[in-house]
XYZ file of C-alpha atoms in Angstrom:
644
model
C 0.000 0.000 0.000
C 3.016 2.306 0.236
C 2.940 3.055 3.968
C 4.503 4.683 5.885
C 4.634 7.644 3.515
C 2.297 10.664 3.569
C 2.035 10.368 -0.231
C 2.200 6.543 -0.476
C 4.085 7.002 -3.746
C 5.411 3.424 -3.656
C 2.021 1.775 -3.329
C -1.725 1.798 -3.898
C -2.934 3.633 -0.799
C -3.934 6.914 -2.371
C -2.429 9.048 0.432
C -5.723 9.251 2.339
C -7.344 6.977 4.943
C -10.471 6.878 2.768
C -8.543 4.983 0.055
C -5.826 3.268 2.097
C -7.962 0.188 2.640
C -7.764 -3.538 1.955
C -10.514 -6.164 1.653
C -9.679 -9.850 2.083
C -12.449 -11.981 0.553
C -12.879 -15.751 0.600
C -15.604 -18.380 0.394
C -17.375 -18.719 3.736
C -17.786 -21.864 5.820
C -20.797 -20.284 7.528
C -24.024 -21.816 6.145
C -25.680 -18.399 6.517
C -23.090 -16.654 4.328
C -21.640 -16.976 0.838
C -18.354 -15.147 1.414
C -16.258 -13.842 4.289
C -15.028 -10.256 4.219
C -12.188 -8.987 6.412
C -11.533 -5.254 6.280
C -8.072 -3.897 7.017
C -7.357 -0.195 7.500
C -3.794 0.654 6.492
C -2.375 3.728 8.175
C -0.931 6.215 5.717
C 1.957 7.709 7.679
C 2.926 4.848 9.980
C 3.488 1.087 9.827
C 0.130 -0.006 11.170
C -2.645 -2.240 9.881
C -5.778 -2.668 11.961
C -8.946 -4.751 11.785
C -10.678 -2.956 14.667
C -13.358 -1.460 12.436
C -15.510 -2.455 9.489
C -15.887 -0.506 6.241
C -19.215 -0.185 4.458
C -17.868 1.608 1.386
C -15.572 -1.322 0.621
C -18.475 -3.636 1.513
C -20.379 -2.279 -1.510
C -17.826 -3.880 -3.850
C -17.613 -7.295 -2.163
C -20.664 -8.817 -3.870
C -19.689 -7.875 -7.442
C -16.096 -8.929 -6.721
C -17.252 -12.322 -5.416
C -19.262 -12.986 -8.585
C -16.488 -11.921 -10.944
C -13.914 -14.018 -9.100
C -16.133 -17.099 -9.236
C -16.778 -17.260 -5.480
C -20.538 -16.928 -5.993
C -22.643 -17.919 -8.992
C -24.453 -15.014 -10.634
C -28.190 -14.873 -10.933
C -30.268 -13.818 -13.916
C -31.146 -10.138 -13.732
C -29.787 -9.531 -10.257
C -27.682 -11.348 -7.677
C -27.732 -11.279 -3.883
C -24.569 -12.187 -1.989
C -24.611 -12.946 1.734
C -21.495 -11.485 3.319
C -20.104 -12.337 6.745
C -18.204 -9.305 8.025
C -15.371 -10.863 10.007
C -14.493 -7.624 11.799
C -17.824 -7.664 13.635
C -19.203 -11.160 13.007
C -22.359 -9.642 11.524
C -24.048 -10.340 8.192
C -24.899 -8.123 5.235
C -26.725 -8.932 2.003
C -25.630 -7.098 -1.148
C -27.947 -7.093 -4.177
C -26.809 -5.718 -7.541
C -27.598 -6.001 -11.278
C -26.291 -9.026 -13.206
C -28.025 -8.931 -16.600
C -27.302 -12.071 -18.631
C -25.402 -13.458 -15.642
C -22.691 -10.752 -15.659
C -22.003 -7.915 -13.255
C -23.087 -4.632 -14.832
C -21.482 -1.513 -13.383
C -23.291 0.972 -15.626
C -26.158 2.896 -14.096
C -27.506 6.198 -12.832
C -27.067 5.788 -9.071
C -25.235 8.786 -7.623
C -23.572 9.131 -4.226
C -22.962 12.603 -2.854
C -19.231 13.304 -2.810
C -18.492 10.561 -5.336
C -17.914 11.605 -8.966
C -20.022 10.073 -11.716
C -22.747 7.452 -11.533
C -22.876 3.657 -11.512
C -25.190 0.706 -10.965
C -26.831 0.574 -7.525
C -25.818 -1.933 -4.875
C -28.477 -2.374 -2.188
C -27.011 -3.523 1.121
C -29.247 -4.972 3.827
C -28.147 -5.328 7.435
C -30.090 -7.826 9.528
C -30.090 -7.257 13.259
C -26.598 -6.620 14.570
C -24.957 -8.066 17.618
C -24.214 -5.096 19.868
C -26.301 -2.476 21.694
C -27.444 0.494 19.621
C -26.329 2.933 22.330
C -22.955 1.743 23.639
C -22.878 4.309 26.472
C -26.433 3.382 27.554
C -27.638 6.962 27.029
C -29.377 8.782 24.223
C -27.301 11.857 25.063
C -23.902 12.282 26.642
C -22.014 15.454 27.476
C -18.387 15.163 26.360
C -15.913 18.025 26.672
C -18.824 20.388 27.249
C -20.619 19.266 24.069
C -23.858 17.286 23.913
C -23.505 14.257 21.635
C -25.240 10.967 20.804
C -23.005 7.898 20.628
C -24.582 5.238 18.410
C -23.473 1.936 16.859
C -25.681 0.509 14.119
C -22.815 -1.298 12.408
C -20.220 1.464 12.938
C -19.390 3.371 16.139
C -20.316 7.011 15.417
C -20.517 10.142 17.562
C -23.264 12.513 16.380
C -22.542 16.194 17.031
C -24.618 19.228 16.038
C -22.325 21.313 13.841
C -23.393 24.518 15.576
C -22.141 23.143 18.906
C -18.602 23.288 17.473
C -19.025 26.802 16.060
C -19.294 25.712 12.418
C -22.289 25.572 10.082
C -21.755 22.087 8.656
C -21.934 23.510 5.133
C -18.242 24.293 4.831
C -16.192 22.353 2.295
C -14.168 19.396 3.577
C -10.969 21.337 2.840
C -12.133 24.334 4.897
C -13.101 22.103 7.809
C -9.734 20.320 7.755
C -7.916 23.667 7.891
C -9.810 24.667 11.059
C -7.219 23.958 13.775
C -9.608 24.816 16.615
C -12.180 22.369 15.261
C -9.550 19.621 14.884
C -8.473 20.041 18.508
C -12.056 19.805 19.785
C -12.759 16.746 17.627
C -9.691 14.955 18.993
C -10.779 15.699 22.558
C -14.294 14.403 21.920
C -13.003 11.251 20.157
C -10.697 10.269 22.985
C -13.371 10.650 25.625
C -16.118 9.059 23.523
C -13.930 6.033 22.772
C -13.670 5.222 26.477
C -17.386 5.799 27.106
C -18.287 3.521 24.162
C -16.068 0.709 25.425
C -13.476 1.113 22.671
C -10.586 1.918 24.982
C -7.732 4.127 23.816
C -8.678 5.342 20.328
C -5.769 7.730 19.821
C -4.336 5.655 16.966
C -7.544 4.112 15.585
C -10.122 5.306 13.070
C -13.139 4.644 15.302
C -15.354 6.081 16.535
C -16.177 8.234 13.534
C -17.473 11.763 14.149
C -20.425 13.104 12.161
C -21.410 16.764 12.282
C -25.147 17.333 11.725
C -26.937 20.284 10.156
C -30.365 20.833 8.566
C -30.418 19.672 4.933
C -29.963 22.102 2.048
C -30.039 19.652 -0.868
C -32.985 17.395 -0.085
C -33.118 14.505 2.306
C -33.372 14.587 6.073
C -29.992 15.826 7.257
C -26.654 17.262 6.168
C -23.549 15.539 7.488
C -19.793 16.010 7.508
C -17.896 12.932 8.697
C -14.381 12.844 10.152
C -12.157 9.728 10.206
C -10.485 10.290 12.582
C -10.027 14.047 11.980
C -9.850 14.008 8.167
C -13.102 15.212 6.638
C -14.458 12.816 4.032
C -16.237 13.959 0.893
C -18.876 11.219 1.228
C -20.369 9.448 4.203
C -19.674 5.739 4.594
C -22.291 3.009 4.312
C -22.127 1.769 7.904
C -21.557 5.248 9.261
C -24.702 6.440 7.495
C -26.671 3.514 8.930
C -25.628 4.644 12.410
C -26.487 8.273 11.607
C -29.993 7.286 10.475
C -30.506 5.208 13.619
C -29.436 8.203 15.709
C -31.880 10.449 13.882
C -34.735 8.141 14.879
C -33.892 8.318 18.580
C -36.271 10.479 20.611
C -34.082 12.852 22.587
C -31.042 12.347 20.371
C -28.983 15.360 19.305
C -29.912 14.823 15.657
C -33.633 15.462 16.123
C -33.168 19.229 15.879
C -31.042 18.968 12.719
C -33.171 16.635 10.669
C -36.214 17.281 8.558
C -39.124 15.243 9.916
C -39.545 11.937 8.083
C -42.955 10.803 6.819
C -43.182 8.163 9.523
C -41.827 8.178 13.031
C -40.355 4.741 12.461
C -38.843 5.244 8.995
C -36.264 7.819 8.063
C -35.113 8.550 4.517
C -32.136 10.880 4.482
C -29.953 12.494 1.889
C -26.381 12.890 2.918
C -26.797 15.146 1.085
C -28.182 13.064 -1.823
C -27.799 9.465 -0.702
C -31.051 7.712 0.214
C -31.173 5.499 3.277
C -33.973 3.764 5.146
C -34.315 2.116 8.512
C -37.412 0.084 9.329
C -39.727 -1.652 10.384
C -41.782 -0.217 13.258
C -39.362 0.223 16.092
C -39.454 1.318 19.679
C -35.943 2.523 20.633
C -34.221 0.406 23.249
C -30.627 1.417 24.038
C -29.705 -2.113 25.086
C -30.522 -3.875 21.804
C -29.499 -3.392 18.161
C -31.692 -1.935 15.429
C -33.853 -4.726 13.937
C -33.090 -4.014 10.279
C -31.558 -1.407 8.023
C -30.721 -1.173 4.342
C -28.889 1.187 2.026
C -28.352 1.725 -1.676
C -24.767 2.293 -2.720
C -22.876 2.073 -6.003
C -19.884 0.079 -7.144
C -17.625 0.633 -10.136
C -14.305 -0.931 -11.166
C -11.098 1.068 -11.365
C -8.485 -1.535 -12.328
C -7.650 -5.215 -12.155
C -4.040 -6.149 -11.456
C -1.604 -8.527 -9.841
C 0.744 -6.795 -7.424
C 3.823 -7.817 -5.520
C 5.953 -5.946 -2.951
C 9.055 -4.216 -4.236
C 10.765 -4.844 -0.916
C 11.270 -6.687 1.295
C 10.811 -10.159 -0.130
C 11.418 -11.839 -3.460
C 10.547 -10.138 -6.740
C 7.301 -11.088 -8.450
C 7.486 -14.405 -10.284
C 5.171 -13.394 -13.119
C 7.035 -12.287 -16.262
C 5.146 -8.968 -16.317
C 2.104 -7.503 -14.582
C -1.228 -7.174 -16.294
C -3.879 -4.632 -15.449
C -6.875 -5.848 -17.494
C -10.182 -4.032 -17.576
C -13.428 -5.449 -16.279
C -14.894 -8.553 -17.905
C -17.786 -6.507 -19.243
C -15.264 -4.357 -21.115
C -13.634 -7.291 -22.923
C -12.843 -6.810 -26.606
C -15.381 -8.179 -29.100
C -15.343 -11.907 -29.656
C -13.696 -12.515 -32.996
C -10.336 -10.697 -32.948
C -8.737 -14.130 -32.443
C -10.053 -16.288 -35.273
C -8.753 -19.651 -34.045
C -5.807 -21.601 -32.690
C -3.232 -21.737 -35.453
C -0.615 -24.199 -34.279
C 1.389 -25.302 -31.258
C 5.094 -25.868 -30.802
C 6.276 -28.769 -28.648
C 9.777 -29.437 -27.397
C 10.943 -33.061 -27.375
C 14.164 -34.772 -26.274
C 13.612 -37.505 -28.903
C 12.727 -35.745 -32.149
C 12.716 -38.821 -34.418
C 10.484 -40.850 -32.102
C 8.102 -37.925 -31.627
C 7.832 -37.376 -35.391
C 7.068 -41.096 -35.863
C 4.344 -40.921 -33.169
C 2.579 -37.976 -34.788
C 2.829 -39.348 -38.315
C 2.364 -43.100 -37.843
C 0.000 -43.113 -34.866
C -1.961 -39.852 -35.193
C -1.738 -39.607 -38.971
C -0.202 -36.133 -39.367
C 1.851 -35.268 -42.463
C 5.357 -33.783 -42.400
C 5.347 -30.503 -44.355
C 8.891 -29.307 -43.935
C 11.973 -29.420 -41.747
C 14.538 -26.813 -40.727
C 17.401 -28.382 -38.799
C 16.077 -29.632 -35.475
C 12.543 -28.347 -36.177
C 9.900 -30.355 -38.062
C 6.570 -28.930 -39.314
C 3.520 -31.238 -39.394
C -0.105 -30.775 -40.374
C -3.470 -32.408 -39.838
C -5.403 -33.238 -42.999
C -8.188 -30.675 -42.460
C -5.928 -27.719 -41.597
C -5.940 -25.020 -44.288
C -2.577 -23.589 -43.128
C 1.001 -24.739 -43.674
C 1.288 -26.559 -40.348
C -0.670 -27.496 -37.240
C 2.253 -28.627 -35.081
C 5.909 -27.701 -34.734
C 8.293 -30.209 -33.125
C 11.644 -28.845 -31.958
C 14.478 -30.873 -30.414
C 15.291 -29.814 -26.835
C 16.766 -31.449 -23.771
C 13.384 -31.475 -22.025
C 9.768 -31.717 -23.235
C 7.318 -28.864 -22.924
C 5.564 -26.113 -24.812
C 7.394 -23.705 -27.068
C 4.566 -21.398 -28.085
C 0.885 -21.332 -28.970
C 0.162 -19.480 -32.219
C -3.169 -17.706 -32.685
C -4.380 -16.340 -36.002
C -6.320 -13.081 -35.842
C -9.360 -12.313 -37.965
C -7.707 -9.396 -39.782
C -4.657 -7.153 -39.820
C -6.671 -4.588 -37.857
C -7.605 -7.227 -35.277
C -3.922 -8.069 -34.878
C -3.107 -4.415 -34.207
C -5.957 -4.167 -31.683
C -4.696 -7.163 -29.752
C -1.118 -5.832 -29.758
C -2.399 -2.521 -28.394
C -4.372 -4.414 -25.740
C -1.251 -6.335 -24.691
C 0.810 -3.190 -24.355
C -1.916 -1.147 -22.680
C -2.227 -3.935 -20.106
C 1.460 -3.632 -19.222
C 2.738 -6.492 -21.386
C 5.468 -6.511 -23.973
C 6.178 -8.440 -27.148
C 8.625 -8.959 -29.969
C 8.252 -9.518 -33.702
C 9.628 -12.691 -35.281
C 9.421 -14.134 -38.783
C 10.723 -17.655 -38.355
C 8.029 -20.066 -39.619
C 7.286 -21.193 -43.206
C 3.907 -20.247 -44.630
C 3.315 -17.710 -41.833
C 3.984 -13.960 -41.880
C 5.353 -11.969 -38.974
C 4.346 -13.153 -35.509
C 3.983 -10.927 -32.455
C 5.222 -13.013 -29.507
C 4.158 -12.157 -25.970
C 3.492 -14.142 -22.782
C 0.587 -14.647 -20.434
C 1.163 -13.853 -16.726
C 2.321 -17.438 -16.121
C 5.010 -17.247 -18.814
C 3.440 -19.240 -21.668
C 4.397 -17.800 -25.045
C 1.584 -16.712 -27.352
C 2.304 -15.725 -30.964
C -0.292 -13.591 -32.769
C -0.328 -13.340 -36.569
C -2.545 -12.519 -39.530
C -0.639 -13.360 -42.724
C -0.864 -17.037 -43.641
C -0.537 -19.033 -46.852
C -3.283 -21.521 -47.648
C -1.939 -25.046 -48.062
C -1.791 -26.491 -51.589
C -1.657 -30.286 -51.491
C 0.925 -31.906 -53.778
C 0.149 -34.862 -56.000
C -0.545 -37.898 -53.881
C -2.180 -35.812 -51.124
C -4.808 -34.004 -53.163
C -8.363 -34.710 -51.978
C -11.236 -35.811 -54.198
C -13.413 -32.996 -52.803
C -12.101 -29.499 -53.429
C -13.499 -28.103 -50.159
C -10.988 -30.200 -48.180
C -7.335 -29.109 -47.967
C -5.792 -32.583 -48.055
C -6.800 -36.187 -48.581
C -7.543 -38.147 -45.444
C -4.511 -40.159 -44.334
C -4.583 -43.921 -44.779
C -2.560 -44.509 -41.620
C -3.036 -44.140 -37.878
C -5.937 -42.397 -36.219
C -6.240 -39.656 -38.832
C -6.992 -36.731 -36.511
C -8.831 -33.836 -38.169
C -7.366 -30.751 -36.456
C -5.538 -29.290 -33.482
C -8.433 -28.661 -31.083
C -7.260 -27.034 -27.847
C -4.428 -26.557 -25.373
C -4.394 -26.943 -21.590
C -1.822 -24.812 -19.756
C -0.645 -25.473 -16.223
C -0.482 -22.235 -14.226
C 0.552 -21.146 -10.750
C -2.278 -18.579 -10.750
C -5.200 -19.705 -12.888
C -7.248 -16.547 -12.481
C -4.666 -13.989 -13.612
C -3.823 -15.999 -16.737
C -7.482 -16.629 -17.550
C -8.162 -12.913 -17.201
C -5.305 -12.235 -19.615
C -7.140 -14.404 -22.138
C -10.435 -12.630 -21.436
C -9.335 -9.018 -21.177
C -6.324 -8.915 -23.499
C -7.109 -11.556 -26.139
C -10.909 -11.452 -25.985
C -11.697 -15.038 -24.976
C -14.972 -15.970 -23.246
C -14.971 -18.184 -20.155
C -17.408 -21.087 -20.435
C -16.745 -23.381 -17.450
C -14.556 -23.425 -14.337
C -13.727 -25.352 -11.156
C -13.966 -23.488 -7.860
C -12.473 -25.147 -4.781
C -14.102 -24.975 -1.344
C -11.522 -22.338 -0.415
C -12.888 -20.127 -3.193
C -9.795 -20.497 -5.351
C -10.354 -21.065 -9.075
C -8.537 -24.322 -9.913
C -9.295 -24.409 -13.644
C -11.060 -22.338 -16.290
C -12.071 -23.163 -19.888
C -12.221 -20.354 -22.468
C -13.133 -19.968 -26.135
C -12.252 -17.509 -28.890
C -15.058 -18.689 -31.148
C -18.317 -20.590 -30.670
C -16.509 -23.826 -29.837
C -17.053 -24.717 -26.210
C -13.348 -24.140 -25.468
C -10.001 -23.426 -27.117
C -7.702 -22.886 -24.139
C -7.730 -24.153 -20.560
C -5.782 -23.130 -17.471
C -5.315 -25.752 -14.756
C -3.690 -25.085 -11.401
C -0.116 -26.380 -11.236
C 0.186 -28.249 -7.952
C 3.963 -27.632 -7.910
C 3.559 -23.855 -8.017
C 5.751 -23.794 -11.127
C 5.079 -21.475 -14.062
C 5.052 -21.914 -17.828
C 4.306 -25.643 -17.932
C 2.051 -27.656 -20.239
C -0.727 -30.039 -19.249
C -1.606 -31.247 -22.758
C -2.481 -30.393 -26.330
C -5.506 -32.024 -27.955
C -6.397 -33.205 -31.445
C -10.001 -33.674 -32.597
C -11.242 -36.787 -34.330
C -14.262 -37.151 -36.581
C -16.188 -39.519 -34.308
C -16.150 -41.212 -30.925
C -15.466 -44.461 -32.714
C -12.141 -43.005 -33.879
C -11.125 -42.610 -30.238
C -12.006 -46.227 -29.451
C -9.994 -47.251 -32.497
C -7.124 -45.031 -31.269
C -7.077 -46.970 -27.989
C -6.837 -50.242 -29.915
C -4.018 -48.835 -32.058
C -2.216 -47.653 -28.940
C -2.049 -51.068 -27.326
C -0.981 -52.620 -30.642
C 1.846 -50.124 -31.209
C 3.078 -49.652 -27.637
C 1.720 -46.124 -27.123
C 1.232 -45.421 -23.392
C -2.406 -44.816 -22.410
C -2.762 -42.673 -19.298
C -6.564 -42.748 -19.003
C -9.684 -43.300 -21.099
C -11.505 -43.778 -23.348
C -14.225 -42.057 -21.353
C -16.327 -38.882 -21.189
C -15.511 -35.746 -19.232
C -18.278 -34.188 -17.151
C -16.819 -30.743 -17.795
C -17.452 -29.807 -21.438
C -18.733 -33.403 -22.041
C -15.689 -34.222 -24.178
C -15.122 -37.865 -25.153
C -11.400 -38.454 -24.545
C -8.298 -40.603 -24.590
C -5.024 -39.423 -23.038
C -1.679 -40.800 -24.219
C 1.990 -39.773 -23.891
C 4.105 -39.101 -26.962
C 7.724 -40.415 -26.791
C 9.129 -37.031 -25.735
C 6.969 -37.078 -22.594
C 4.251 -34.572 -23.544
C 0.642 -35.537 -22.801
C -1.618 -35.706 -25.874
C -5.415 -35.868 -25.799
C -7.599 -37.319 -28.528
C -11.012 -35.730 -28.202
C -14.392 -35.533 -29.871
C -16.104 -32.312 -28.707
C -17.644 -31.562 -32.116
C -21.264 -31.653 -30.956
C -20.902 -28.922 -28.297
C -21.016 -25.333 -29.529
C -21.564 -22.182 -27.492
C -23.995 -20.234 -29.651
C -25.562 -18.106 -26.902
C -23.983 -14.630 -26.841
C -24.849 -14.415 -23.123
C -23.608 -17.870 -22.133
C -23.332 -18.033 -18.304
C -20.093 -19.234 -16.746
C -20.688 -22.793 -15.481
C -19.003 -23.441 -12.127
C -18.181 -26.930 -10.813
C -17.616 -27.431 -7.092
C -14.922 -29.449 -5.386
C -17.524 -31.986 -4.260
C -18.806 -32.402 -7.809
C -15.296 -32.974 -9.131
C -14.655 -35.671 -6.536
C -17.302 -37.757 -8.306
C -14.916 -38.202 -11.237
C -15.793 -38.165 -14.908
C -19.251 -38.194 -16.489
C -19.828 -41.931 -16.166
C -18.057 -42.336 -12.839
C -14.451 -43.002 -13.887
C -12.196 -41.668 -11.131
C -9.608 -39.149 -12.293
C -6.218 -40.835 -12.381
C -3.651 -39.352 -9.951
C -1.092 -38.597 -12.670
C -3.609 -36.278 -14.336
C -2.936 -33.827 -11.494
C 0.813 -34.387 -11.236
C 2.241 -34.941 -14.721
C 3.229 -31.875 -16.717
C 6.043 -30.794 -19.009
C 8.738 -29.852 -18.520
C 8.969 -32.148 -15.476
C 9.716 -30.617 -12.075
C 12.585 -32.180 -10.146
């Protein structure tokens, strides 16, 4: 966060206690809650982090964050997320728009003191756990000033502005420059903290102090809130809930400042333009909490990023940081036309070439030293696979063809705007210049537009002119390169690179009980998936799980299993059917050690433009594959290059 530094120039704090805040969010083990939320206030000018208070402004973003991160499934139209606030042990329910199953931040909700408008987030607070009046009195006299100390989710001291010789209509900057006011506020805070059972509050941000004045811009009251003596431009969610509760108290100091509400038991206030309600019918009792309160708020994204400390500690392991925009701002589907080809490294080039030609039925279409180019019969380009001799197996690069030269330029701009970098190479036959960059986990991606269409020589020409090459009369005869599965130390950041930088759509994912995303499937087209990220149990980066080739039919996969046992090809698992994506599969190892999948996903297409992200739970995955086959242990441990 950049503390301790009054400007927080080496961090994200924003140089103000209002923005120097952290939310830690995880899936909840409480059956009454969906997620747990721990708020941490980071001091700006000293090395201190505290969890003594809650924060309602940050609370407004927890629900949308939980949906986007896959912790909670989105609803159709709107979604409600039950949030356990770990700082207090209390619950809140956030409801916000999710048209077509996606969080929508656009809207007209405005919060006084906050620039712009956004979609509303309605936050409900069921009955809290502590007394509404922590001192036991509706009024207390502190440092010669009559106040009301109230806690309806946030400890707040209500003070008539006139009692401190100000109007309450001054700007926050003018109030902060008032040294006499600051001294009186500090004196009141210290004494109020002890009366409210908070102890020594000299170095904490609670209780908050709210000055009250009659409204001038609608609503029931005008407030200026200090945390601890910095005047905020907008009142906080929980602080406002406490202010409203105080306004309802007969005999409270706020009764003279507020405009009378329509009902004695319901108060709608603008602070100065933020609507709040507290209900139902309620007889004040200082020993019990308010039965129910709710508030509209707004939430809007600023940035998405992965961060790491500059010191102390090790440098970040990701090759470069990405700061992608929100999922709803993803580039249009279609800039990436399809997977072009993949490059594999192999320590036994001759044996690997024989596997792909004799067993899978690919055709060699060129060689340059220790690199061999091969193609599937239905590929219109020069090659589908590049095999390069190396000491260890693994992935060289994944090549993606764009839908136009302009699309290529857009994706390059997206990479660089997101903080990435790339280089131009021109090192493959039949392909123009490639722009090579990496995802956050270190896997190389090469983007290109220019490509020569394959012209089959005599002996390989097909009978039908709408087919690039005759079907092979050997091996399985796979049709095309179908997809690639990357291993990744951080699935989410790499998947978001695909979504925000390359324009892929997520279709399915696995979310563990801890809330962590363990795998995500994404597509560039209307296939159900083109790329997959699976969590690397070793914590390593840049490794490969498998590449997959599509067959014409399921029967081809059964025949491939028979061919494997006849020719000595190692079968890891299958034939069987995945539950996720419903792909019929067979997994084998090629001689270099890379895992190869034969798959038949041809019947599943994602045609819906508003396809919802399907989430599988840890319990569901423990059931195994679609027809009950248990996932083999090596499926979670084997990857290339191998880890010592």
